[in-house]
CSV table of C-alpha atoms in Angstrom, one decimal:
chain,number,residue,atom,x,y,z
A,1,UNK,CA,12.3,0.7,7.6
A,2,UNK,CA,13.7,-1.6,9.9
A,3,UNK,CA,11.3,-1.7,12.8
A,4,UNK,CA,7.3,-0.1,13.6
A,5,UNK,CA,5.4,0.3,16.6
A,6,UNK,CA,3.7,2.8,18.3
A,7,UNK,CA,3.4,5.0,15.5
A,8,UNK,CA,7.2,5.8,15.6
A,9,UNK,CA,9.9,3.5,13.3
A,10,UNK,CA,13.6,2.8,13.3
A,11,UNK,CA,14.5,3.8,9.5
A,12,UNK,CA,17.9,2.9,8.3
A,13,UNK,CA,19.9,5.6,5.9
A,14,UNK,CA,23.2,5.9,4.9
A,15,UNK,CA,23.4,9.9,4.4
A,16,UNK,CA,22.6,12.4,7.5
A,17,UNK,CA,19.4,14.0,8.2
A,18,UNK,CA,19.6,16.5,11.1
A,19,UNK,CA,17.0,15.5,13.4
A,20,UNK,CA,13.5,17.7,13.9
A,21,UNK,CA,13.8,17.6,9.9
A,22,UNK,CA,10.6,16.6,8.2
A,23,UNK,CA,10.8,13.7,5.9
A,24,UNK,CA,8.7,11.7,3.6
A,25,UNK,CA,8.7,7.9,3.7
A,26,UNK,CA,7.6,5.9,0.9
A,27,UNK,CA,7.0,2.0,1.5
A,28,UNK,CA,5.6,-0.4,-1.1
A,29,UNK,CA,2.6,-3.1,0.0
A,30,UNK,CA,1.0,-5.4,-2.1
A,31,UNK,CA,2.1,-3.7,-5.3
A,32,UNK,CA,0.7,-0.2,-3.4
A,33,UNK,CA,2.7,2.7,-3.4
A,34,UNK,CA,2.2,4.7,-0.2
A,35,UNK,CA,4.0,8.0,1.0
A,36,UNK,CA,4.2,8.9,4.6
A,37,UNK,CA,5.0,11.8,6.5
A,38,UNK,CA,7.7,11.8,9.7
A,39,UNK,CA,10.1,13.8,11.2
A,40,UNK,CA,13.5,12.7,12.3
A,41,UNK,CA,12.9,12.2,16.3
A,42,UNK,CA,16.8,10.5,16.9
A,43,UNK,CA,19.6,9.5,15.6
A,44,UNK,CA,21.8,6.8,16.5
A,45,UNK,CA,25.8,6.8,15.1
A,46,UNK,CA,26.5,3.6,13.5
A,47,UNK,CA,29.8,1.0,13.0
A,48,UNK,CA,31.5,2.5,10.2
A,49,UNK,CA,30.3,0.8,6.9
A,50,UNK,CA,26.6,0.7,8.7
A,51,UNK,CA,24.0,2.8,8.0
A,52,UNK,CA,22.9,5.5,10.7
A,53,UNK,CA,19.6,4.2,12.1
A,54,UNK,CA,17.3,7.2,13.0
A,55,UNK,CA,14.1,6.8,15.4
A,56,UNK,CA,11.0,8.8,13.4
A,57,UNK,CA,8.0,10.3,14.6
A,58,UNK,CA,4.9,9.7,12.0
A,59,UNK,CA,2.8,13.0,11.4
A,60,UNK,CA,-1.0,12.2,10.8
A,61,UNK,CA,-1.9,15.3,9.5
A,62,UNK,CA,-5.3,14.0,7.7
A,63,UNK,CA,-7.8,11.0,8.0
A,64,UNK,CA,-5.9,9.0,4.7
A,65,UNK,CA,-2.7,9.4,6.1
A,66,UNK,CA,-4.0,7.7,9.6
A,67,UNK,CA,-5.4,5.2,7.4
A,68,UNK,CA,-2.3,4.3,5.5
A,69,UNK,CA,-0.7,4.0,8.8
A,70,UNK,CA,-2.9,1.9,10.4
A,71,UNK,CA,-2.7,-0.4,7.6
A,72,UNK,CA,1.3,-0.5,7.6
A,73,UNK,CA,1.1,-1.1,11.0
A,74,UNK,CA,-1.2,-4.4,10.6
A,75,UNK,CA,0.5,-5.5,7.5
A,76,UNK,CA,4.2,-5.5,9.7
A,77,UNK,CA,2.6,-7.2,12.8
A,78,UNK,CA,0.7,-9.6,10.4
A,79,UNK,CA,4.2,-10.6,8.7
A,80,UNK,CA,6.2,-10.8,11.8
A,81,UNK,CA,3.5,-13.0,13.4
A,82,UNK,CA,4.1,-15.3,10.0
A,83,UNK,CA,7.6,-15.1,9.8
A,84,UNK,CA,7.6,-16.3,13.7
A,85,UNK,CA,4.9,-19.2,12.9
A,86,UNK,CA,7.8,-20.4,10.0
A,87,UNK,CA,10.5,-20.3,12.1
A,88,UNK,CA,8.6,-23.7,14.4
């Protein structure tokens, strides 16, 4: 996972996925294991020896899934607003 906003991510693979295929993401945080569903949305060809970044589309299809996203979603802005505050 390589960037998160708007409920959509940038996730970074190196085998194809044809895009409109449902896939399931699983992210670790905090020692938490958490699975999330998506479905390819894009997919962008890469320098050879790079991985193929694909644009997703996360599917909330219940209330703990929305949950789980929402806290992804603070956890990444929290930790890019630390890793800016390091960088000065």
């Amino acid at each position: 996972l390589s960037d998160l906003r708007r409920g959509a991510a940038c996730l970074e693979l190196f085998h194809h996925v044809p895009v409109g295929n449902p896939i399931q993401v699983n992210v670790e945080i905090l020692n938490q294991n958490f699975t999330l569903f998506a479905e390819v949305r894009s997919h962008r060809e890469p320098i050879l020896g790079r991985s193929t970044v694909y644009g997703i589309k996360f599917v909330n299809n219940d209330l703990e899934q929305n949950q789980r996203l929402k806290f992804l979603t603070n956890y990444w802005n929290e930790s890019k607003k630390i890793k800016i505050r390091n960088k000065f």
